[in-house]
Amino acid sequence: MDTRTKGFNTKLVHAGIPEDTHGSVVTPIYQTSTFAFKDAQQGADRFAGKEDGYIYTRIGNPTITALEVNVAQLENGFGATAMSSGMGAVSTVYMALLNGGDHIVSTDSVYGPSRVIMEKHFSRFGVQSTYIDTTDLENLRKAIQPNTKMVYVESPSNPAMQVTDLAAAAKIAHDAGAVLVVDNTFASPCLQKPLDLGADVVLHSVTKFINGHADVVGGIVVSKREELHKKIRGMMIMLGCNMDPHQAYMVSRGLKTLALRVERAQENAQKVAEWLEQQPQVQWARYIGLPSHPQHELAKRQMSGYGSMISFELKGGVAAGRTVMDNVHLAGLAVSLGGVETLISHPASMTHAGMARPDRLAAGITDGLVRLSVGIEDVEDIIADLDQALRQIR
Ligand SMILES: Cc1ncc(COP(=O)(O)O)c(C=O)c1O
């Protein structure tokens, strides 16, 4: 079935499933490292690109292709490349699209390792970087240099929940001859389509919402144009950070219910955020669905929902945060997000511990910030769990 003109939910369930001689209704797991050629000529033709077909699983595999076709259609892109992890996706994009002497401008509150790998490692190969608050477009304009080749935005950002105007960022990047890359992990294609807003490349840690069940680590990159897709795919093949067929099968399985999961989790998150904001122990709660969020109106314009990520700070700072994390029972104390279960974590000592403290504070990731990934449980139970934990603060 050609799903390209079908609705989002139909694509989620059906896009990418290959025709199978046995009539399998889901994509089978092609658990093979390599594919036999019918003769030497066919092998030579496939390597030369004269004939379509599979060669070797690092280069491509039908189970992985099924996921790639599905996500490319969900993001309205030309093509997708699945990776072993979200960081595999981030580093492959940097490696494919930047050269020594180039410059990247990026959101200061990106996922910690996306910044650390640039500042500590890509810098060794001569790539220069500037990290700024991209919610203020004037900052972005000022940070552009003659050698800027990439603007890299995470929106909403992890964990500061900052929202960047993607259409405006795309225009600024393009006027400077740079590409706009968007990490769309927090929103998922269900709530935001960066390529439709002007971005050139979108990437995900599929570990989060796309898989949604906290049982797989993976990544994916979707490009708007063929030339970008070929560069990124070619680099993935060289770096060897391909997804495995079993991993792809698991992600495709989780993906089918993305819209249902996101809808339920964000309904819960809205209620949890409204409740948190009222609690005497809470200094502030940041959820893009709250009118008090500084970019609430922008999020309303460029997203179709607010998602299920909340960050909050307690009046008692780090000590109070630790008390809450040590006393929750339903919420799991774990990094990661976007699964069906509620998780709580402390970015300053966990996901963003690799960042220098002044950079972390400038990016809005305060010492006492607690991050909550709201799951699909009964909201009354999530709130009751947080309530009893907040009461433990002395
Ligand atoms: C926004 C964002 N991007 C990228 C990553 C990296 O993904 P992975 O852990 O799958 O390598 C994460 C992980 O938490 C993330 O939150």
Short mmCIF file of C-alpha atoms and ligand atoms in Angstrom, two decimals:
data_model
loop_
_atom_site.label_atom_id
_atom_site.label_comp_id
_atom_site.label_asym_id
_atom_site.label_seq_id
_atom_site.Cartn_x
_atom_site.Cartn_y
_atom_site.Cartn_z
CA MET A 1 0.00 0.00 0.00
CA ASP A 2 1.30 3.48 -0.83
CA THR A 3 0.92 5.28 2.50
CA ARG A 4 2.47 8.60 1.44
CA THR A 5 -0.89 10.35 1.01
CA LYS A 6 -2.49 8.71 4.06
CA GLY A 7 -3.03 10.26 7.51
CA PHE A 8 -0.44 10.29 10.32
CA ASN A 9 -2.01 7.41 12.28
CA THR A 10 -2.32 5.24 9.17
CA LYS A 11 1.35 5.88 8.39
CA LEU A 12 2.31 4.95 11.96
CA VAL A 13 0.69 1.53 11.57
CA HIS A 14 1.35 0.72 7.91
CA ALA A 15 4.19 2.75 6.35
CA GLY A 16 7.30 0.82 5.38
CA ILE A 17 5.97 -2.72 5.82
CA PRO A 18 7.46 -4.67 2.89
CA GLU A 19 5.49 -7.14 0.74
CA ASP A 20 6.17 -10.58 2.19
CA THR A 21 5.62 -13.85 0.33
CA HIS A 22 3.95 -15.39 3.41
CA GLY A 23 1.61 -12.44 3.96
CA SER A 24 3.14 -11.41 7.29
CA VAL A 25 1.22 -8.36 8.58
CA VAL A 26 4.24 -6.96 10.41
CA THR A 27 7.79 -6.62 9.12
CA PRO A 28 9.71 -9.87 9.75
CA ILE A 29 13.11 -9.72 11.47
CA TYR A 30 15.76 -10.36 8.84
CA GLN A 31 18.33 -11.48 11.40
CA THR A 32 21.18 -11.85 8.95
CA SER A 33 24.51 -10.09 8.65
CA THR A 34 24.77 -10.55 4.89
CA PHE A 35 22.74 -11.32 1.74
CA ALA A 36 23.69 -13.90 -0.91
CA PHE A 37 23.92 -12.81 -4.56
CA LYS A 38 22.52 -15.09 -7.24
CA ASP A 39 25.79 -14.76 -9.18
CA ALA A 40 29.01 -12.73 -9.25
CA GLN A 41 27.54 -10.21 -11.70
CA GLN A 42 24.69 -9.41 -9.33
CA GLY A 43 27.19 -8.81 -6.49
CA ALA A 44 29.20 -6.46 -8.70
CA ASP A 45 26.05 -4.64 -9.89
CA ARG A 46 24.79 -4.10 -6.35
CA PHE A 47 28.13 -2.70 -5.21
CA ALA A 48 28.23 -0.45 -8.26
CA GLY A 49 24.70 0.77 -7.52
CA LYS A 50 23.43 -0.55 -10.86
CA GLU A 51 20.93 -2.85 -9.16
CA ASP A 52 18.84 -2.26 -6.04
CA GLY A 53 19.02 -4.93 -3.37
CA TYR A 54 20.65 -5.76 -0.08
CA ILE A 55 24.38 -6.46 0.33
CA TYR A 56 25.34 -6.41 4.02
CA THR A 57 23.40 -5.35 7.14
CA ARG A 58 25.67 -2.40 8.03
CA ILE A 59 24.72 -0.97 4.63
CA GLY A 60 21.04 -1.92 4.76
CA ASN A 61 18.56 -4.57 5.84
CA PRO A 62 14.80 -4.93 5.09
CA THR A 63 13.74 -4.73 8.77
CA ILE A 64 15.74 -1.53 9.21
CA THR A 65 14.45 -0.13 5.90
CA ALA A 66 10.86 -0.62 7.09
CA LEU A 67 11.51 1.65 10.08
CA GLU A 68 13.41 4.19 7.97
CA VAL A 69 10.59 4.44 5.41
CA ASN A 70 8.05 4.86 8.18
CA VAL A 71 9.86 7.65 10.04
CA ALA A 72 10.81 9.44 6.78
CA GLN A 73 7.10 9.57 5.91
CA LEU A 74 6.11 10.74 9.40
CA GLU A 75 8.62 13.61 9.19
CA ASN A 76 7.80 14.39 5.50
CA GLY A 77 11.44 13.85 4.52
CA PHE A 78 13.25 12.43 1.50
CA GLY A 79 14.81 9.54 3.41
CA ALA A 80 15.92 8.32 6.82
CA THR A 81 18.92 6.49 8.24
CA ALA A 82 18.52 4.49 11.44
CA MET A 83 21.44 4.39 13.88
CA SER A 84 22.60 2.38 16.87
CA SER A 85 21.73 5.25 19.28
CA GLY A 86 20.64 8.87 19.42
CA MET A 87 24.26 9.91 19.98
CA GLY A 88 25.19 7.82 16.92
CA ALA A 89 22.71 9.99 14.99
CA VAL A 90 24.05 13.27 16.44
CA SER A 91 27.71 12.47 15.82
CA THR A 92 27.09 11.08 12.32
CA VAL A 93 25.30 14.28 11.33
CA TYR A 94 28.19 16.41 12.69
CA MET A 95 30.73 14.20 10.94
CA ALA A 96 28.86 14.11 7.61
CA LEU A 97 28.11 17.83 7.32
CA LEU A 98 31.05 19.63 8.99
CA ASN A 99 34.71 20.00 8.01
CA GLY A 100 37.74 21.32 9.90
CA GLY A 101 37.52 25.13 9.98
CA ASP A 102 33.70 25.14 9.88
CA HIS A 103 31.60 26.68 12.63
CA ILE A 104 28.37 25.50 14.27
CA VAL A 105 25.90 27.57 16.28
CA SER A 106 23.76 25.59 18.69
CA THR A 107 21.21 25.83 21.48
CA ASP A 108 23.08 26.10 24.81
CA SER A 109 20.68 23.77 26.61
CA VAL A 110 20.99 20.83 24.18
CA TYR A 111 21.29 17.29 25.53
CA GLY A 112 24.65 17.37 27.39
CA PRO A 113 26.67 14.90 25.25
CA SER A 114 25.53 16.59 21.97
CA ARG A 115 27.46 19.64 23.22
CA VAL A 116 30.29 17.85 25.02
CA ILE A 117 31.27 15.82 21.93
CA MET A 118 31.47 19.05 19.91
CA GLU A 119 33.43 21.07 22.48
CA LYS A 120 35.77 18.26 23.56
CA HIS A 121 36.18 16.15 20.44
CA PHE A 122 35.11 17.85 17.19
CA SER A 123 37.18 20.83 18.36
CA ARG A 124 40.26 18.54 18.05
CA PHE A 125 39.54 18.40 14.31
CA GLY A 126 39.17 22.16 14.00
CA VAL A 127 35.37 22.54 14.18
CA GLN A 128 34.45 25.72 16.05
CA SER A 129 31.23 26.05 18.04
CA THR A 130 29.15 28.74 19.73
CA TYR A 131 26.40 27.84 22.21
CA ILE A 132 23.65 30.40 22.72
CA ASP A 133 20.09 30.79 23.92
CA THR A 134 18.34 30.20 20.57
CA THR A 135 14.97 31.32 21.96
CA ASP A 136 16.30 34.83 21.28
CA LEU A 137 16.75 35.04 17.50
CA GLU A 138 18.93 38.10 17.85
CA ASN A 139 21.50 35.88 19.63
CA LEU A 140 21.39 33.53 16.66
CA ARG A 141 21.88 36.31 14.11
CA LYS A 142 24.84 37.69 16.08
CA ALA A 143 26.49 34.26 16.49
CA ILE A 144 26.58 33.52 12.74
CA GLN A 145 30.10 33.79 11.26
CA PRO A 146 31.30 33.61 7.64
CA ASN A 147 32.31 29.96 8.25
CA THR A 148 29.02 28.90 9.94
CA LYS A 149 27.85 25.76 8.16
CA MET A 150 25.32 24.40 10.63
CA VAL A 151 22.70 25.73 13.02
CA TYR A 152 21.78 22.96 15.43
CA VAL A 153 18.65 23.45 17.51
CA GLU A 154 17.01 21.25 20.08
CA SER A 155 13.40 22.34 20.60
CA PRO A 156 11.96 21.81 23.14
CA SER A 157 15.38 21.50 24.74
CA ASN A 158 16.47 18.93 27.30
CA PRO A 159 15.85 19.72 30.17
CA ALA A 160 15.41 23.51 30.13
CA MET A 161 12.24 23.15 27.98
CA GLN A 162 13.20 26.12 25.82
CA VAL A 163 11.35 26.48 22.52
CA THR A 164 13.04 27.97 19.45
CA ASP A 165 11.19 29.49 16.50
CA LEU A 166 12.18 26.88 13.89
CA ALA A 167 10.90 28.71 10.79
CA ALA A 168 12.82 31.84 11.78
CA ALA A 169 15.95 29.82 12.66
CA ALA A 170 15.77 28.11 9.24
CA LYS A 171 15.66 31.48 7.49
CA ILE A 172 18.65 32.80 9.45
CA ALA A 173 20.62 29.60 8.75
CA HIS A 174 19.77 29.60 5.04
CA ASP A 175 20.56 33.30 4.58
CA ALA A 176 24.03 32.45 5.94
CA GLY A 177 24.43 29.43 3.65
CA ALA A 178 24.14 26.99 6.58
CA VAL A 179 21.83 24.03 7.18
CA LEU A 180 19.36 23.83 10.05
CA VAL A 181 19.47 20.55 11.99
CA VAL A 182 16.75 19.97 14.61
CA ASP A 183 16.81 17.41 17.42
CA ASN A 184 13.09 16.59 17.55
CA THR A 185 13.35 13.96 20.29
CA PHE A 186 11.21 15.78 22.87
CA ALA A 187 8.34 16.55 20.51
CA SER A 188 8.41 13.46 18.26
CA PRO A 189 6.95 13.77 14.73
CA CYS A 190 3.54 13.50 16.38
CA LEU A 191 3.75 17.05 17.75
CA GLN A 192 6.26 18.87 15.55
CA LYS A 193 7.49 18.55 11.96
CA PRO A 194 10.70 20.61 11.65
CA LEU A 195 11.21 19.79 7.95
CA ASP A 196 7.83 21.39 7.16
CA LEU A 197 8.99 24.48 9.08
CA GLY A 198 12.15 24.83 6.97
CA ALA A 199 14.73 22.56 8.67
CA ASP A 200 17.05 20.51 6.44
CA VAL A 201 17.72 17.59 8.78
CA VAL A 202 15.80 16.24 11.76
CA LEU A 203 17.07 13.64 14.20
CA HIS A 204 15.77 11.61 17.12
CA SER A 205 16.93 9.50 19.96
CA VAL A 206 14.35 6.79 19.17
CA THR A 207 15.18 5.44 22.63
CA LYS A 208 12.55 7.96 23.79
CA PHE A 209 9.06 8.58 22.37
CA ILE A 210 9.44 6.79 19.01
CA ASN A 211 10.14 3.44 20.65
CA GLY A 212 8.34 4.45 23.83
CA HIS A 213 8.82 1.37 25.98
CA ALA A 214 12.22 1.92 27.64
CA ASP A 215 13.58 -1.31 26.17
CA VAL A 216 15.68 -0.17 23.17
CA VAL A 217 18.44 2.39 22.54
CA GLY A 218 18.45 3.79 19.00
CA GLY A 219 18.58 6.85 16.78
CA ILE A 220 17.36 8.04 13.40
CA VAL A 221 18.11 10.94 11.04
CA VAL A 222 15.67 12.21 8.39
CA SER A 223 16.87 14.49 5.59
CA LYS A 224 14.75 16.75 3.49
CA ARG A 225 16.84 16.38 0.34
CA GLU A 226 18.53 13.48 -1.42
CA GLU A 227 22.01 15.02 -1.35
CA LEU A 228 21.93 15.40 2.46
CA HIS A 229 20.45 11.93 2.89
CA LYS A 230 23.25 10.38 0.81
CA LYS A 231 25.98 12.18 2.77
CA ILE A 232 24.54 11.13 6.15
CA ARG A 233 23.81 7.55 5.09
CA GLY A 234 27.29 7.23 3.59
CA MET A 235 28.87 8.47 6.83
CA MET A 236 26.79 6.08 8.96
CA ILE A 237 28.01 3.18 6.81
CA MET A 238 31.64 4.30 7.24
CA LEU A 239 31.33 4.89 11.02
CA GLY A 240 29.45 1.63 11.45
CA CYS A 241 26.80 2.93 13.85
CA ASN A 242 23.99 1.09 12.07
CA MET A 243 20.88 -0.13 13.80
CA ASP A 244 20.52 -3.88 14.28
CA PRO A 245 17.52 -5.72 12.68
CA HIS A 246 16.13 -6.85 16.02
CA GLN A 247 16.43 -3.32 17.41
CA ALA A 248 14.61 -2.00 14.30
CA TYR A 249 11.83 -4.56 14.77
CA MET A 250 11.34 -3.47 18.39
CA VAL A 251 11.26 0.22 17.46
CA SER A 252 8.76 -0.39 14.62
CA ARG A 253 6.57 -2.26 17.11
CA GLY A 254 6.65 0.62 19.60
CA LEU A 255 6.16 3.27 16.92
CA LYS A 256 2.69 2.04 15.94
CA THR A 257 1.18 3.44 19.16
CA LEU A 258 3.15 6.72 19.22
CA ALA A 259 0.10 8.96 18.79
CA LEU A 260 -1.94 7.14 21.45
CA ARG A 261 0.93 7.22 23.94
CA VAL A 262 1.78 10.87 23.32
CA GLU A 263 -1.86 11.92 23.60
CA ARG A 264 -2.34 10.19 26.95
CA ALA A 265 1.02 11.24 28.40
CA GLN A 266 0.54 14.90 27.52
CA GLU A 267 -2.96 14.92 28.98
CA ASN A 268 -1.39 13.65 32.23
CA ALA A 269 1.54 16.10 31.98
CA GLN A 270 -0.78 19.10 31.69
CA LYS A 271 -2.55 18.08 34.93
CA VAL A 272 0.71 17.29 36.75
CA ALA A 273 2.26 20.63 35.68
CA GLU A 274 -0.82 22.60 36.77
CA TRP A 275 -0.74 20.79 40.12
CA LEU A 276 3.03 21.26 40.60
CA GLU A 277 2.74 24.99 39.94
CA GLN A 278 0.33 25.27 42.91
CA GLN A 279 2.49 23.42 45.43
CA PRO A 280 4.09 25.53 48.21
CA GLN A 281 7.38 23.56 48.00
CA VAL A 282 7.79 24.32 44.26
CA GLN A 283 9.81 27.38 43.21
CA TRP A 284 8.77 27.10 39.56
CA ALA A 285 7.43 24.49 37.17
CA ARG A 286 8.26 24.67 33.46
CA TYR A 287 5.91 22.94 31.03
CA ILE A 288 5.28 24.34 27.58
CA GLY A 289 1.54 23.77 27.99
CA LEU A 290 1.41 26.25 30.91
CA PRO A 291 0.56 29.85 29.99
CA SER A 292 3.39 30.84 32.38
CA HIS A 293 5.99 29.22 30.06
CA PRO A 294 7.88 32.02 28.27
CA GLN A 295 7.45 30.39 24.83
CA HIS A 296 3.93 29.02 25.35
CA GLU A 297 2.48 31.04 22.46
CA LEU A 298 5.29 30.03 20.08
CA ALA A 299 4.84 26.37 21.05
CA LYS A 300 1.11 26.70 20.37
CA ARG A 301 1.93 27.97 16.85
CA GLN A 302 4.62 25.54 15.79
CA MET A 303 3.59 22.37 17.63
CA SER A 304 0.34 20.43 17.66
CA GLY A 305 0.65 19.57 21.37
CA TYR A 306 2.87 20.24 24.37
CA GLY A 307 4.26 16.79 25.11
CA SER A 308 4.94 15.21 28.46
CA MET A 309 8.23 16.66 29.72
CA ILE A 310 8.24 18.93 32.79
CA SER A 311 11.11 20.48 34.68
CA PHE A 312 10.73 22.06 38.10
CA GLU A 313 12.80 23.53 40.88
CA LEU A 314 12.04 23.16 44.57
CA LYS A 315 12.38 25.97 47.08
CA GLY A 316 14.82 23.84 49.08
CA GLY A 317 17.20 23.54 46.08
CA VAL A 318 19.34 20.43 45.57
CA ALA A 319 18.64 18.94 49.01
CA ALA A 320 14.88 19.15 48.53
CA GLY A 321 15.21 17.69 45.03
CA ARG A 322 17.15 14.73 46.41
CA THR A 323 14.46 14.17 49.07
CA VAL A 324 11.77 14.03 46.39
CA MET A 325 13.80 11.70 44.13
CA ASP A 326 14.59 9.40 47.07
CA ASN A 327 10.96 9.19 48.13
CA VAL A 328 8.99 8.63 44.93
CA HIS A 329 7.67 5.09 44.54
CA LEU A 330 5.68 5.09 41.30
CA ALA A 331 8.05 7.35 39.33
CA GLY A 332 11.28 5.56 38.48
CA LEU A 333 14.50 7.38 39.41
CA ALA A 334 16.25 6.99 36.07
CA VAL A 335 17.59 8.99 33.15
CA SER A 336 15.85 8.69 29.76
CA LEU A 337 12.31 9.75 28.94
CA GLY A 338 9.42 9.31 26.57
CA GLY A 339 8.40 5.85 27.75
CA VAL A 340 5.02 4.69 29.03
CA GLU A 341 6.32 4.90 32.61
CA THR A 342 6.89 8.09 34.62
CA LEU A 343 10.59 8.79 35.25
CA ILE A 344 12.28 11.42 37.40
CA SER A 345 15.91 12.55 37.17
CA HIS A 346 18.41 15.24 38.18
CA PRO A 347 20.17 16.62 35.05
CA ALA A 348 22.93 18.57 36.89
CA SER A 349 24.34 15.39 38.43
CA MET A 350 23.28 12.98 35.68
CA THR A 351 22.67 13.73 31.95
CA HIS A 352 24.36 17.17 32.00
CA ALA A 353 27.14 16.42 34.52
CA GLY A 354 29.75 16.61 31.71
CA MET A 355 29.03 20.33 31.13
CA ALA A 356 31.04 23.04 32.88
CA ARG A 357 28.87 24.47 35.72
CA PRO A 358 28.85 28.08 34.41
CA ASP A 359 27.75 26.82 30.95
CA ARG A 360 25.10 24.65 32.56
CA LEU A 361 23.73 27.53 34.66
CA ALA A 362 23.77 29.87 31.65
CA ALA A 363 21.71 27.28 29.78
CA GLY A 364 19.06 27.37 32.52
CA ILE A 365 19.99 23.96 33.98
CA THR A 366 20.13 24.96 37.61
CA ASP A 367 21.58 22.77 40.38
CA GLY A 368 18.12 22.04 41.79
CA LEU A 369 16.27 21.40 38.51
CA VAL A 370 14.34 18.13 38.56
CA ARG A 371 13.16 16.60 35.26
CA LEU A 372 9.98 14.62 35.00
CA SER A 373 8.95 12.47 32.04
CA VAL A 374 5.26 11.88 32.61
CA GLY A 375 3.99 8.45 31.60
CA ILE A 376 0.59 7.02 30.74
CA GLU A 377 -0.35 5.76 34.21
CA ASP A 378 -3.46 7.08 36.00
CA VAL A 379 -2.72 10.74 36.64
CA GLU A 380 -4.18 10.58 40.17
CA ASP A 381 -1.52 8.00 41.06
CA ILE A 382 1.32 10.10 39.57
CA ILE A 383 0.18 13.17 41.53
CA ALA A 384 -0.33 11.18 44.76
CA ASP A 385 3.21 9.80 44.44
CA LEU A 386 4.72 13.27 43.94
CA ASP A 387 2.55 14.70 46.72
CA GLN A 388 3.76 12.23 49.34
CA ALA A 389 7.39 12.78 48.20
CA LEU A 390 7.04 16.60 48.41
CA ARG A 391 5.69 16.22 51.96
CA GLN A 392 8.95 14.57 53.02
CA ILE A 393 10.81 17.87 52.51
CA ARG A 394 11.60 19.39 55.89
C1 LIG B 1 17.24 15.30 23.22
C2 LIG B 1 18.16 14.12 23.16
N1 LIG B 1 18.93 13.95 22.07
C3 LIG B 1 19.80 12.91 21.97
C4 LIG B 1 19.93 11.99 22.98
C5 LIG B 1 20.90 10.85 22.85
O1 LIG B 1 20.21 9.66 22.61
P1 LIG B 1 20.73 8.19 23.03
O2 LIG B 1 20.75 8.14 24.51
O3 LIG B 1 19.72 7.30 22.39
O4 LIG B 1 22.10 8.02 22.45
C6 LIG B 1 19.14 12.12 24.13
C7 LIG B 1 19.24 11.15 25.24
O5 LIG B 1 18.75 11.36 26.33
C8 LIG B 1 18.24 13.22 24.22
O6 LIG B 1 17.45 13.41 25.30
#
